[in-house]
XYZ file of C-alpha atoms in Angstrom:
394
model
C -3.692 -10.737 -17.455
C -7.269 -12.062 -17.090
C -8.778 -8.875 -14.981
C -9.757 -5.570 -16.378
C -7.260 -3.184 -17.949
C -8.338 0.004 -18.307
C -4.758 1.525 -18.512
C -4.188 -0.886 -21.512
C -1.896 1.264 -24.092
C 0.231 3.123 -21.689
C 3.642 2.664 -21.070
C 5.576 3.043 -17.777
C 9.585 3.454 -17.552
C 10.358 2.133 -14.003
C 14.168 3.505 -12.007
C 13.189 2.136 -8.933
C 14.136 -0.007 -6.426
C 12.703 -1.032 -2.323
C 8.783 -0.450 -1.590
C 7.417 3.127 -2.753
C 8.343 3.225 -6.475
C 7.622 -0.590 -7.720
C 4.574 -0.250 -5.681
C 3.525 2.789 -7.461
C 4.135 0.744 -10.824
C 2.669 -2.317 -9.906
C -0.859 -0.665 -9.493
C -0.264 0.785 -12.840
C 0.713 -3.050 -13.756
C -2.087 -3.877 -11.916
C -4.280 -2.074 -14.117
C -3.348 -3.231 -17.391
C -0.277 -0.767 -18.424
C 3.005 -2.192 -19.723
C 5.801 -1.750 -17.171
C 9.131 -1.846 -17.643
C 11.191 -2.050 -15.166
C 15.307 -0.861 -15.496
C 17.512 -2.554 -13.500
C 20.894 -2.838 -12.977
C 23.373 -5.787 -14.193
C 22.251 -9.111 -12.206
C 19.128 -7.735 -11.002
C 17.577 -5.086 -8.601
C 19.212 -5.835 -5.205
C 16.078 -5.811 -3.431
C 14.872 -8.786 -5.218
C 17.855 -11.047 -3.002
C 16.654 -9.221 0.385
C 16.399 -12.119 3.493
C 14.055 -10.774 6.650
C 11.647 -8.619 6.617
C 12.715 -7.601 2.992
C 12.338 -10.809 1.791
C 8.713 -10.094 0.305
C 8.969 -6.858 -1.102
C 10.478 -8.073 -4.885
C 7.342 -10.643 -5.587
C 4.794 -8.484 -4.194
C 5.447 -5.161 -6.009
C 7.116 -5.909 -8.730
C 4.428 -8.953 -10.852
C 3.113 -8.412 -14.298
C 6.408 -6.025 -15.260
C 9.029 -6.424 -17.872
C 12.528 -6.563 -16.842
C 15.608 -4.917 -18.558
C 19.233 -4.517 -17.468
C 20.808 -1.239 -18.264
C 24.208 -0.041 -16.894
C 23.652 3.658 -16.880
C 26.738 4.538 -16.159
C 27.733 3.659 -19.740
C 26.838 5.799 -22.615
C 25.402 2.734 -24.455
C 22.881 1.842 -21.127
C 22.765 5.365 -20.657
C 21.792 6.057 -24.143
C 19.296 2.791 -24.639
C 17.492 4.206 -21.284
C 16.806 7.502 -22.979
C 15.426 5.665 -26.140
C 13.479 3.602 -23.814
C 11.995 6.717 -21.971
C 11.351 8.284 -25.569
C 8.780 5.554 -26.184
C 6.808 5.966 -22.739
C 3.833 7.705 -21.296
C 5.014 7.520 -17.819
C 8.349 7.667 -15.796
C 8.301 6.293 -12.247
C 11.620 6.775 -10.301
C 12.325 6.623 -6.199
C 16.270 7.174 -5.603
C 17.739 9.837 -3.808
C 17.172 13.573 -5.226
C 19.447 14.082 -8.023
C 20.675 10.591 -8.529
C 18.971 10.392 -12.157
C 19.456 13.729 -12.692
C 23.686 13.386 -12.868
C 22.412 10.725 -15.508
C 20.899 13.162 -17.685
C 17.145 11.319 -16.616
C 15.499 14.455 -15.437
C 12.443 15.476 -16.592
C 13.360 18.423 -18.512
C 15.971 16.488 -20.625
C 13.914 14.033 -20.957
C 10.597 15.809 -22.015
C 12.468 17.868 -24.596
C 12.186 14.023 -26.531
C 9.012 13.305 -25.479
C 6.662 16.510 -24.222
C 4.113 14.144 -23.351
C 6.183 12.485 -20.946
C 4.726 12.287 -16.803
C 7.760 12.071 -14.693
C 6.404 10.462 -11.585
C 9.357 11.360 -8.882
C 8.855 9.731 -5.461
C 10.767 10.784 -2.505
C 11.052 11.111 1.032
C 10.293 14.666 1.028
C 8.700 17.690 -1.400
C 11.092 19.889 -1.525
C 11.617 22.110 1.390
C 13.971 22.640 4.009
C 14.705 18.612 4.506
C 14.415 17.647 0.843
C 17.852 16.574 0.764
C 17.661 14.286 3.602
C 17.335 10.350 2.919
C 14.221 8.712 4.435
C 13.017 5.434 4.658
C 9.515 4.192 5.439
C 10.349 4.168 9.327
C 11.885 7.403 8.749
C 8.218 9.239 7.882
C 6.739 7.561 10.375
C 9.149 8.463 13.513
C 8.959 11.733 12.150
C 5.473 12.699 11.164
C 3.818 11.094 14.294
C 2.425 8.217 13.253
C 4.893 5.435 15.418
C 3.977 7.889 17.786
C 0.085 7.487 17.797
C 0.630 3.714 16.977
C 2.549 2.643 20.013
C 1.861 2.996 23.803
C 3.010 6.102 25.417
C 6.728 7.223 25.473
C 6.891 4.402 23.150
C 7.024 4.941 20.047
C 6.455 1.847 17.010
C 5.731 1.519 13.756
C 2.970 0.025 11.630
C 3.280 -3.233 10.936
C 3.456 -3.175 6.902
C 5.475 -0.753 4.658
C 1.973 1.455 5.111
C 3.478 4.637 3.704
C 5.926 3.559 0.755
C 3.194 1.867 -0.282
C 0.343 4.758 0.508
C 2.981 7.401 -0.813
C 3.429 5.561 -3.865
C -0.859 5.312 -4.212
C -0.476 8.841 -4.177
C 2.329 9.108 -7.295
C -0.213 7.052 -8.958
C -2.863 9.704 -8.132
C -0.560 12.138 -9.266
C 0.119 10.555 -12.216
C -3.367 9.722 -13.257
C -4.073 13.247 -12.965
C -1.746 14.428 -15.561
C -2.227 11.979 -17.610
C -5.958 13.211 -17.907
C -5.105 16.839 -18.022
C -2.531 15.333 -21.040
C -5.639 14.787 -22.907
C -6.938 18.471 -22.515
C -3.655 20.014 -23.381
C -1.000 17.648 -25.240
C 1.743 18.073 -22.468
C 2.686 15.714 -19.681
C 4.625 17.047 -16.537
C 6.743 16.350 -13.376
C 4.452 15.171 -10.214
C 6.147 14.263 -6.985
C 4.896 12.610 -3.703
C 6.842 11.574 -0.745
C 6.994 9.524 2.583
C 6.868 12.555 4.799
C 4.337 14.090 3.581
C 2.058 11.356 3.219
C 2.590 10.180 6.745
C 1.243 14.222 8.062
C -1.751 13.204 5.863
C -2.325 10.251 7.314
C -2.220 11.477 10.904
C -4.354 15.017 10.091
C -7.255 13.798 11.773
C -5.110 13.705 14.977
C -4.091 17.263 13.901
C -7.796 18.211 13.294
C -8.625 16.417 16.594
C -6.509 19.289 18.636
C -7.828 21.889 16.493
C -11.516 20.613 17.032
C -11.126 19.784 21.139
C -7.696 21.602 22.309
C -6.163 18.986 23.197
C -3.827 16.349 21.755
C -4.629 13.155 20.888
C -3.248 10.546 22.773
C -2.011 7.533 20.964
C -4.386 4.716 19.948
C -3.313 2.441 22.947
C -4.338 5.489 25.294
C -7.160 7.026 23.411
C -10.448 7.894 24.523
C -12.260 6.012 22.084
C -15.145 7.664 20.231
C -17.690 4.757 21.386
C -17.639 2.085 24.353
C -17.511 -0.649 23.100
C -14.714 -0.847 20.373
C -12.096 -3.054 21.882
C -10.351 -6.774 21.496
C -12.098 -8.963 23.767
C -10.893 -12.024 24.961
C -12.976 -15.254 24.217
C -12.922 -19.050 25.561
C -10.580 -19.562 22.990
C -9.254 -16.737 20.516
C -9.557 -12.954 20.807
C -12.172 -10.915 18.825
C -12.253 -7.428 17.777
C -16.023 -6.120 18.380
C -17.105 -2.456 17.825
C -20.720 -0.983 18.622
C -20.662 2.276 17.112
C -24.398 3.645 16.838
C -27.305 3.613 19.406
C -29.279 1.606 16.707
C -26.241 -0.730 16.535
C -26.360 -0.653 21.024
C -29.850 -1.507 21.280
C -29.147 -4.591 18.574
C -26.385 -5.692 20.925
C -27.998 -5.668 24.216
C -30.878 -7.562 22.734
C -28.382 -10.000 20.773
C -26.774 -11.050 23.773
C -29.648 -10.699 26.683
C -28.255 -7.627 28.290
C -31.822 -6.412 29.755
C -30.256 -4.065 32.574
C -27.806 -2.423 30.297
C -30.543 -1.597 27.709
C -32.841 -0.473 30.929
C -30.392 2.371 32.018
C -31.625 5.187 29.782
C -28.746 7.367 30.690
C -27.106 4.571 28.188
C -29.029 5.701 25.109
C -26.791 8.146 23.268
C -23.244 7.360 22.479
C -21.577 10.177 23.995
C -22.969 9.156 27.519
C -22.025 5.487 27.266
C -18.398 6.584 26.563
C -18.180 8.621 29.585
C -19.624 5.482 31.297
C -17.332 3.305 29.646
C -15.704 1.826 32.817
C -19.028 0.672 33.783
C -19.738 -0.835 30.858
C -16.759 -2.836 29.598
C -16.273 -5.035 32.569
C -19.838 -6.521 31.876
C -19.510 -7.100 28.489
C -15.598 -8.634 28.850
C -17.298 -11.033 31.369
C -20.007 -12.136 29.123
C -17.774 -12.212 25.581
C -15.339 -15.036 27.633
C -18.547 -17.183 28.168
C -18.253 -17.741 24.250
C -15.740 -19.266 21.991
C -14.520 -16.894 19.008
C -16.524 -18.817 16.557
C -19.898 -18.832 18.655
C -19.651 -14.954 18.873
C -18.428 -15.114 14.926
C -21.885 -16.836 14.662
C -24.535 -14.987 16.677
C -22.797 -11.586 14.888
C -22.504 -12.678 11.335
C -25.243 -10.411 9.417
C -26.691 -8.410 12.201
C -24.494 -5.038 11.005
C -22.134 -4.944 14.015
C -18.729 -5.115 13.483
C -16.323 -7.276 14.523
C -13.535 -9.530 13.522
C -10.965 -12.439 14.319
C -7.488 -11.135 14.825
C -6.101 -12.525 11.671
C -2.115 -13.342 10.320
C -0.793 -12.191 7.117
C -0.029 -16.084 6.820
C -3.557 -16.476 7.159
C -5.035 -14.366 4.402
C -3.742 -16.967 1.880
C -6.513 -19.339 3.439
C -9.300 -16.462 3.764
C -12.383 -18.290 2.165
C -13.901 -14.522 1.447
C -10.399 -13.570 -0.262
C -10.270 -16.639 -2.345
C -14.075 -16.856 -3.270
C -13.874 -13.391 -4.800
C -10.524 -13.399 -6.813
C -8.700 -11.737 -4.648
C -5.546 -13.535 -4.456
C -3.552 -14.289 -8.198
C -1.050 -16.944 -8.174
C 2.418 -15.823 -8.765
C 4.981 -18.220 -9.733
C 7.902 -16.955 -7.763
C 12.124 -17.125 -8.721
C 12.652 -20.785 -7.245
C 9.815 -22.113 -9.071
C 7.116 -22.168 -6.377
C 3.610 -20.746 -6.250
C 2.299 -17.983 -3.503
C -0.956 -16.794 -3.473
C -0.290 -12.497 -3.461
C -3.276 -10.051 -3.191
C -4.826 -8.494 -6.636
C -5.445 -4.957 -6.457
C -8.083 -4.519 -3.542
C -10.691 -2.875 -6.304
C -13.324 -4.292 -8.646
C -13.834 -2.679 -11.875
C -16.848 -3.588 -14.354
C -17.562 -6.141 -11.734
C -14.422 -7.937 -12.258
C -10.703 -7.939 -10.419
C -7.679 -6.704 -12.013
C -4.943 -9.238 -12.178
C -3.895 -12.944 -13.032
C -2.089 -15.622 -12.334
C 1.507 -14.608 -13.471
C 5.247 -15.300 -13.471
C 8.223 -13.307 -11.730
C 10.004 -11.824 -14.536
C 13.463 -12.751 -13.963
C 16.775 -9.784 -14.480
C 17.047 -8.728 -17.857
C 14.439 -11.355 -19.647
C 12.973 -8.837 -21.522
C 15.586 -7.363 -23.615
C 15.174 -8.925 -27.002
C 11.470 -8.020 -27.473
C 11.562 -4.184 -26.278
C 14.487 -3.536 -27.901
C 13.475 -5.039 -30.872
C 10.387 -3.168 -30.456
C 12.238 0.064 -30.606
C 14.081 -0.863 -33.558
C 17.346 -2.233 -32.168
C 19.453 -3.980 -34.810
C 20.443 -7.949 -33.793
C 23.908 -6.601 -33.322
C 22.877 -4.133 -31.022
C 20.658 -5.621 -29.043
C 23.760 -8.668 -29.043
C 26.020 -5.699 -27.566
C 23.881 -4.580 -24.697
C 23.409 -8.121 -23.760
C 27.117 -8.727 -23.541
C 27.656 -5.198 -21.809
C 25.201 -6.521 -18.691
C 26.136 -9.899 -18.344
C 23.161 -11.227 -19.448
C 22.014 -13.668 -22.579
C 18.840 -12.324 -22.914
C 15.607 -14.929 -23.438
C 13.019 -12.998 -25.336
């Protein structure tokens, strides 16, 4: 990789499969740690989704090794452990108790290596549903965020993989952690983070709304907004998201946009009193926003401090002159050959991006240089090649 790597030296065991684990490891990836990912003969299954699922192998799985393990056979089974022995950090994401029938749980597996961070991500911490399977949707029908998302008595959910990917940000807080209280005390240990959970942390300000006012928020198609003026408007042409969300930020907009008798109505000053008044207000300012076309608001908004955006498309993003200016797109050369522009990491270290341009690893291309690297004889390495189906090209 080209970007910075300040987790350069650690290594990363990867049993996962979907979203929430190979996004946990591709930050890691992301950030300069070798990741290896274990996969099944022929490949993950995820990586030959169609649909909706048909992105989820090139975005969260770049700049990983792959192996092929069958760890249902004592040699896979046994290579995996060796594998594991050699790593800082474990990252798995299948149902509770899957690797532990294995004999991949963390307390077999730390008796090898005591340093060892087990980073276990499921759809629960343990409790009372623990044992239950859940899926992105799952958390978010369940901890209230489809609720809060979609218009009343109707339920939806957000339009990305929000929490596998935010729960698996969290494993990688986790992890980070004990990796840095590794240094203080020589020991690694078993963190866990989980859809469920991370969905009731993502709607606690709606929880701390109630506690604060009484009463219960409404969802975000039905809320009382905290300002006026923080709504998609309709243009000549395309809509615009605008927000004015300060009375310094109020009096810039009525003067931006010539709106003399709004400014003169002093009961209009403070916030709070322009969002009871907000049915006064918003017909005026919808009438005057479709006088413009989206780019002549774009225009007389750019630089003043008041928000506001186009209503963009994820197919649009790969065009974004701000996204491509600043490095933050890599270009990944994807399984049939072709080139997609994915997002880096959204954070700047040192002044610099993490990432690079990069390659899909394909199933099981890998094999001869870890192994090798953990002291695998030819003839073994030959045998675990011919146990997955695979020929192995470096």
């Amino acid at each position: 990789m080209s970007g910075p790597m300040p987790l350069a030296g650690l290594r990363v065991i990867e049993f996962t499969h979907m979203v929430m684990g190979p996004a946990a490891g591709a930050i890691l990836a992301g950030l300069g740690a070798e990741v290896i990912r274990v996969e099944p003969p022929g490949g993950d299954p995820t990586r030959g989704l169609i649909g909706s699922g048909a992105g989820y192998f090139p975005m969260y799985n770049r700049h990983k090794a792959s192996l092929c393990l069958n760890l249902k056979s004592p040699e896979g089974l046994a290579a995996a452990k060796r594998l594991v022995a050699s790593a800082d950090i474990l990252i798995e994401n299948f149902r509770p108790g899957a690797l532990d029938r294995l004999g991949l749980d963390y307390d077999t597996l730390a008796a090898d290596n005591p340093g060892l961070v087990y980073c276990s991500l499921k759809g629960f911490l343990p409790g009372p549903y623990e044992g239950r399977t859940a899926l992105d949707e799952v958390a978010q029908m369940m901890g209230g965020l489809a609720y809060m998302t979609g218009p009343p008595g109707r339920p939806l959910r957000a339009g990305s993989s929000v929490i596998d990917v935010t729960g698996g940000m969290f494993g990688v807080i986790a992890t980070l952690a004990a990796i840095e209280e590794r240094h203080r005390t020589g020991r690694g240990q078993k963190v866990q983070a989980s859809l469920f959970e991370t969905t009731v942390y993502l709607v606690g300000q709606h929880m701390a709304q109630k506690a604060v006012t009484g009463d219960a928020a409404a969802p975000m198609p039905a809320r009382i907004s905290a300002w006026a003026i923080y709504d998609i408007f309709e243009t000549r042409d395309h809509p615009i998201f605008i927000g004015v969300v300060s009375d310094t930020l109020w009096e810039k907009f009525c003067a931006l946009f010539g709106l003399d008798e709004l400014w003169a109505d002093k009961s209009l000053r403070h916030n709070n009193d322009r969002v009871h008044a907000r049915d006064r207000i918003l017909p005026v300012i919808r009438t005057l926003v479709t006088r413009f076309t989206r780019d002549e608001i774009i225009a007389k908004l750019e630089g003043t401090g008041l928000p506001f955006a186009p209503i963009g498309r994820p197919e649009d993003m790969a065009a974004d002159r701000h996204l491509n200016d600043s490095g933050g797109l890599e270009p990944v050369i994807l399984a049939n050959g072709t080139t997609a522009a994915l997002p880096t990491l959204p954070v700047e270290m040192a002044g610099a991006r993490p990432g690079g341009p990069t390659t899909l690893s394909q199933p099981g291309v890998d094999m001869v240089r870890v192994f090798s690297e953990l002291g695998y004889s030819a003839e073994e390495i030959a045998d675990l090649l011919d146990r997955t189906g695979h020929p192995g090209t470096r």
